[in-house]
PDB file of C-alpha atoms in Angstrom:
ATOM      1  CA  UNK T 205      -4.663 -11.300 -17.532  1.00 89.00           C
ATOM      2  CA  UNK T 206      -2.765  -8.552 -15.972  1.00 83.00           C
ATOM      3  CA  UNK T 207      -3.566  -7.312 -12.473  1.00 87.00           C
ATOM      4  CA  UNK T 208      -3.040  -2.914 -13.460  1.00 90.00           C
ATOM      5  CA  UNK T 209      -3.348  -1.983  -9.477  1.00 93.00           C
ATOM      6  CA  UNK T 210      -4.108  -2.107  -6.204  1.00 94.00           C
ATOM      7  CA  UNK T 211      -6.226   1.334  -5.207  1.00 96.00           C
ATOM      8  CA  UNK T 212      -6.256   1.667  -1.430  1.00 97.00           C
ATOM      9  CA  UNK T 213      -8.766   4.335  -0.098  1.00 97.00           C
ATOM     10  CA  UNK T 214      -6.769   6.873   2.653  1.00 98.00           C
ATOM     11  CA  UNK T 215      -7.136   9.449   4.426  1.00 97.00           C
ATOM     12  CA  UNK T 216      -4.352  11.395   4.431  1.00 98.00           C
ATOM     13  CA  UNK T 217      -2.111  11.025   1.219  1.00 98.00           C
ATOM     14  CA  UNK T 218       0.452  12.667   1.709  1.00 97.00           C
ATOM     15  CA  UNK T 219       0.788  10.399   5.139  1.00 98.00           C
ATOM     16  CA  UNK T 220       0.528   7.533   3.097  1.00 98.00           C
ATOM     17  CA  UNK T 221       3.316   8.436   1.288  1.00 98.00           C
ATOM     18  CA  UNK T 222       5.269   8.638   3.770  1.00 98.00           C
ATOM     19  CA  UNK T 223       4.753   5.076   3.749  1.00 98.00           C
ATOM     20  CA  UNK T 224       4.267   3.900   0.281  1.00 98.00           C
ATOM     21  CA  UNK T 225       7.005   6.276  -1.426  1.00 98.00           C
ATOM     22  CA  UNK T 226       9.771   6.982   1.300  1.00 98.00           C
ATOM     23  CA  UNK T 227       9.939   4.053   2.976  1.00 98.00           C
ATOM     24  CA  UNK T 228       9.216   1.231   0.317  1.00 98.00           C
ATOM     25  CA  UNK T 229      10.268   2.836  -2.888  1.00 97.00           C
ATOM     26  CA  UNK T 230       7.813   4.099  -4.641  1.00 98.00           C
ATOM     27  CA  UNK T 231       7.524   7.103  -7.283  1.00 98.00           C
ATOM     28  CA  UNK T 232       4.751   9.448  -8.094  1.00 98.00           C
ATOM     29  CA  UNK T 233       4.564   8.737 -11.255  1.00 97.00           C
ATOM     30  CA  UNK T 234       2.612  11.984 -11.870  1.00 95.00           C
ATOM     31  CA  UNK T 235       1.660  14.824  -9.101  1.00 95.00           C
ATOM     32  CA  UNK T 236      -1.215  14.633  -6.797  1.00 96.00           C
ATOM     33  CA  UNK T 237      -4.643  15.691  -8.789  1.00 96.00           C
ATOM     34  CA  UNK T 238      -8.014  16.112  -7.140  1.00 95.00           C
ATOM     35  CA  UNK T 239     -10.609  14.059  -8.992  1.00 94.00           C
ATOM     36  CA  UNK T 240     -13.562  15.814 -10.449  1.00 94.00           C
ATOM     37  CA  UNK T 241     -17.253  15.391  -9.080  1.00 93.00           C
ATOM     38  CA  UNK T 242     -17.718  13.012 -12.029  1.00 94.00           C
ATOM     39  CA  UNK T 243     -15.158  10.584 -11.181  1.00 95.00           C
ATOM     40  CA  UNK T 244     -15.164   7.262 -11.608  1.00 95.00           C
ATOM     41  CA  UNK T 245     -14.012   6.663  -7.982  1.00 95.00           C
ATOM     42  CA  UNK T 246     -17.368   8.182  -6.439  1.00 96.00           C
ATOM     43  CA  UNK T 247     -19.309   4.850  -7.814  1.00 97.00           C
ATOM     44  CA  UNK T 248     -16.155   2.234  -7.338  1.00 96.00           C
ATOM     45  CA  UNK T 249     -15.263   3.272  -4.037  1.00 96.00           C
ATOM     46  CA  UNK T 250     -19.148   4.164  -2.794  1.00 96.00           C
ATOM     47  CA  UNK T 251     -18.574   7.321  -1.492  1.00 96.00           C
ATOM     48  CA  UNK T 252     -21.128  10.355  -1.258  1.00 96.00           C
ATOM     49  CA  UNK T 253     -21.248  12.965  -3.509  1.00 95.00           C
ATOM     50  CA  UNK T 254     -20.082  15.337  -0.342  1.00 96.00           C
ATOM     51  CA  UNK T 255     -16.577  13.827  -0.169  1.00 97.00           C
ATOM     52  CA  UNK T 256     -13.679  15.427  -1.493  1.00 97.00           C
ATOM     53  CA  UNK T 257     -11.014  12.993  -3.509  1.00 97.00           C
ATOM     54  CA  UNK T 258      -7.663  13.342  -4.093  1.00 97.00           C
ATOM     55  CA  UNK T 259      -5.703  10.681  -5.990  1.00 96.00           C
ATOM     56  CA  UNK T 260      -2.480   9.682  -6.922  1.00 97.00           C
ATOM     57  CA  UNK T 261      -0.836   6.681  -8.930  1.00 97.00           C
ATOM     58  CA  UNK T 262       2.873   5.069  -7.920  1.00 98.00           C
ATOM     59  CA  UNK T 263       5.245   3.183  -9.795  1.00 97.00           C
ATOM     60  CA  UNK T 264       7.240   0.347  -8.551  1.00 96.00           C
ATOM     61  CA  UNK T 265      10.673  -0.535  -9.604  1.00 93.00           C
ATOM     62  CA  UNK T 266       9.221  -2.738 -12.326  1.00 93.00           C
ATOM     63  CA  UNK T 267       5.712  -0.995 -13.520  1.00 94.00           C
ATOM     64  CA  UNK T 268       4.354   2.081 -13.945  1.00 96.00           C
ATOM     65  CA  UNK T 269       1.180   2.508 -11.488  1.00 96.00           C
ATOM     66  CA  UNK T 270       1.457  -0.463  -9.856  1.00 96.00           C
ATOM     67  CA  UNK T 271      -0.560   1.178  -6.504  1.00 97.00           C
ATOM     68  CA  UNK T 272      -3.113   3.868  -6.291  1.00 97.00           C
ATOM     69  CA  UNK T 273      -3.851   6.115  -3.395  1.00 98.00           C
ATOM     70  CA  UNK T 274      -7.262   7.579  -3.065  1.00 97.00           C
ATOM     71  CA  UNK T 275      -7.533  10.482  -0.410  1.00 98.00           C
ATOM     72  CA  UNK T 276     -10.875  10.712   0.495  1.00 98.00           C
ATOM     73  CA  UNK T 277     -11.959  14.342   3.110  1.00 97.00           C
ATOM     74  CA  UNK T 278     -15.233  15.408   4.004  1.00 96.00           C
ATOM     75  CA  UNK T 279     -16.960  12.338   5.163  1.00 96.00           C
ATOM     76  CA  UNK T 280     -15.781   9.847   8.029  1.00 94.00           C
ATOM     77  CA  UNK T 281     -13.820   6.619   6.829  1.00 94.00           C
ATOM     78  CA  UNK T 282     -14.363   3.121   8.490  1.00 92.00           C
ATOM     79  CA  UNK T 283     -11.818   1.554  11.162  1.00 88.00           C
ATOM     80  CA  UNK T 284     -10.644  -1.324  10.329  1.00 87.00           C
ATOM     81  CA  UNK T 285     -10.653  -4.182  12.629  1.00 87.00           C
ATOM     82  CA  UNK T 286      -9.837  -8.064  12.962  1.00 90.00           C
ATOM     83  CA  UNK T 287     -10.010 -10.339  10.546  1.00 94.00           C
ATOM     84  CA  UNK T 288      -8.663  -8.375   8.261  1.00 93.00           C
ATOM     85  CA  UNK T 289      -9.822  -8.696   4.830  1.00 93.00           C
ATOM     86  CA  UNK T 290      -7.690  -8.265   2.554  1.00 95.00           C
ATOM     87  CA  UNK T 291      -3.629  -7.654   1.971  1.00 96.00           C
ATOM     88  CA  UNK T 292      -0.975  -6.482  -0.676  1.00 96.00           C
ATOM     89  CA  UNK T 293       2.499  -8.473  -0.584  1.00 96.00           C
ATOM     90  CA  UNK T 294       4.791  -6.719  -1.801  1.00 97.00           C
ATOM     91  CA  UNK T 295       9.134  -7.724  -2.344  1.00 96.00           C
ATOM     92  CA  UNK T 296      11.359  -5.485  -0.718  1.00 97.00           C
ATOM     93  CA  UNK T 297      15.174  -5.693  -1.021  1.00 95.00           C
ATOM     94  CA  UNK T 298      15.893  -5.484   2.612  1.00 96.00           C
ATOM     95  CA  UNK T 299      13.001  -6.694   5.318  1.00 98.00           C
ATOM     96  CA  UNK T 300      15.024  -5.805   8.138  1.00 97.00           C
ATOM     97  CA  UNK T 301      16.176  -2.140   7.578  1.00 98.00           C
ATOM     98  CA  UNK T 302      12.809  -1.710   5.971  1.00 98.00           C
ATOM     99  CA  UNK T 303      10.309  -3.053   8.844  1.00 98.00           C
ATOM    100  CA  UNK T 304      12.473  -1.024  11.341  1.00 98.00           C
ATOM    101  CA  UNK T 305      11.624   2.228   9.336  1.00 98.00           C
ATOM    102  CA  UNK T 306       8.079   0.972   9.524  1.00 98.00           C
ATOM    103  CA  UNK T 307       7.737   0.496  13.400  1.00 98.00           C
ATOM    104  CA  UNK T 308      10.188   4.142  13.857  1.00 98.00           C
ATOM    105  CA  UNK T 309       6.507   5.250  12.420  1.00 97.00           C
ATOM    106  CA  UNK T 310       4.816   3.484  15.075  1.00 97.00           C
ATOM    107  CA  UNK T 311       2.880   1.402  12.873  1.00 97.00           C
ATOM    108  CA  UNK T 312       1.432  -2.366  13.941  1.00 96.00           C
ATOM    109  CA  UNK T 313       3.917  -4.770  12.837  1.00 97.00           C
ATOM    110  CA  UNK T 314       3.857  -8.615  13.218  1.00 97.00           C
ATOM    111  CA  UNK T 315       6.708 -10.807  13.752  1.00 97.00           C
ATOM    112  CA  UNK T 316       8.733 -12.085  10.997  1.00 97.00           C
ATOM    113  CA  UNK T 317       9.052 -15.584   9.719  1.00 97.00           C
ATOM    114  CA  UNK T 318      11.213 -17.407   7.432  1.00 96.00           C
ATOM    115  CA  UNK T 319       9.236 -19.611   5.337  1.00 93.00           C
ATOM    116  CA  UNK T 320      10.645 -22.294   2.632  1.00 93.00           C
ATOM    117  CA  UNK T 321       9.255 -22.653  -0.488  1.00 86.00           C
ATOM    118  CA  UNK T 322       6.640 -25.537  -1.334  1.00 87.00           C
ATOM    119  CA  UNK T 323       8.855 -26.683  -4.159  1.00 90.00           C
ATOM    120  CA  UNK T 324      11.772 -26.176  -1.858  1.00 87.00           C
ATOM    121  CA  UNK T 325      13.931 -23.699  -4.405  1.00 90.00           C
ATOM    122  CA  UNK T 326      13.814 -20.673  -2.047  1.00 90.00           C
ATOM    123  CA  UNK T 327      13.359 -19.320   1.130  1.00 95.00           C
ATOM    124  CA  UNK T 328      12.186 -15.926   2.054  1.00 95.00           C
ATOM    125  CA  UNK T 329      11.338 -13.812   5.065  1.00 97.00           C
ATOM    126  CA  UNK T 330       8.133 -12.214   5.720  1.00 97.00           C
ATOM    127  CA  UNK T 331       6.506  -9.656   7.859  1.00 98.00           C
ATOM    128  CA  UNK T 332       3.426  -7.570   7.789  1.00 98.00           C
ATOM    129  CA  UNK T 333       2.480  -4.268   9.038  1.00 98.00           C
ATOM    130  CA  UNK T 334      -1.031  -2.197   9.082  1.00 98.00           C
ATOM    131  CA  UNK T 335      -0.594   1.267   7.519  1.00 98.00           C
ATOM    132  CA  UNK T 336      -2.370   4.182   9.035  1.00 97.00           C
ATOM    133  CA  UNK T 337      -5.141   3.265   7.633  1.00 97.00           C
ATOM    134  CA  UNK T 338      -5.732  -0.025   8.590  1.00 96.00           C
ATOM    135  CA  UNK T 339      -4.227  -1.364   5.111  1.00 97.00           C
ATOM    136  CA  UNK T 340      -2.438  -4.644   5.644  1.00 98.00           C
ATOM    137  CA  UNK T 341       0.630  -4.944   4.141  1.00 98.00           C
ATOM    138  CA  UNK T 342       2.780  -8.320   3.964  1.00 98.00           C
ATOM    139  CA  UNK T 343       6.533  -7.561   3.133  1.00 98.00           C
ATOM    140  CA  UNK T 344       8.676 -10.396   2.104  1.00 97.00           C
ATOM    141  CA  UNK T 345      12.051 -10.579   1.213  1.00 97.00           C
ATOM    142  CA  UNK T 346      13.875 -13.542  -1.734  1.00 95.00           C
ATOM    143  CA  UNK T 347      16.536 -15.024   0.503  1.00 93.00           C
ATOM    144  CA  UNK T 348      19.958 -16.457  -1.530  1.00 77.00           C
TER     145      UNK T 348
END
C-alpha cells in the first residue's frame, strides 16, 4: 500500500501556501492550474457545478506530491469546529523556530509536549496548529 496524498480543500491557495510551502518546506512541484468543469474533484470533494477550483500538488523533502491543495471560489466553505476530525502529522526539522513562524501568522496553536516512544528508542516533541482553514496540523519533531 502506499498512501499518494493528503488533498485538503481551501479557500485561498495561495494563503495556504503561505503555510504549506514557506513555512514548512514545501515545493510546487508544478504551477497552480485551474481544474476543468469535468474534474474529478467536483464528485470527490462534493462540490456544485457553480464552484470554481483551483489546484495545486507539493512535494516534500522525500516525495513528489505528497499534499494537495484544492482552492475552491464561488460557493461558501464549511467552518470547522470541535472535535476535529481529522489531522496530518507531519516531521519538521525544527518545532520551535517552526511553530513560532506559525503563531507570527496568528494561527491556533496548542502547546507542545515531549512524548517518549512506546518502545522507548526515541523521544520527540509535538505540537499542532489549525491552518486558516480549519485544517489540523500535528508537527512533531525526532529528538537525539
Amino acid at each position: 500500500m502506499l498512501l499518494k496524498r493528503i488533498t485538503l480543500v481551501v479557500a485561498d491557495i495561495d494563503r495556504s501556501l503561505t503555510v504549506y510551502r514557506d513555512i514548512l518546506g514545501f515545493s510546487l512541484h508544478a504551477p497552480v492550474s485551474e481544474s476543468s468543469s469535468d474534474s474529478y474533484s467536483y464528485p470527490v470533494f462534493r462540490l456544485p457545478a457553480e464552484a470554481k477550483i483551483r489546484f495545486a500538488t507539493l512535494d516534500s523533502r522525500t516525495q513528489e506530491r505528497a499534499l494537495g491543495l484544492t482552492e475552491v471560489k464561488g460557493i461558501s466553505l464549511p467552518t470547522t469546529s470541535a472535535p476535529l476530525m481529522s489531522a496530518a502529522v507531519i516531521r519538521v526539522p525544527n518545532l520551535g523556530e517552526t511553530m513560532q513562524k506559525i503563531r507570527a501568522l496568528g494561527l491556533q496553536t496548542t502547546e507542545s509536549k515531549t512524548v517518549r516512544s512506546t518502545d522507548g528508542k526515541f523521544s520527540f516533541v509535538e505540537q499542532a496548529f489549525v491552518d486558516y482553514d480549519g485544517h489540523l496540523i500535528v508537527l512533531y519533531q525526532v529528538l537525539n
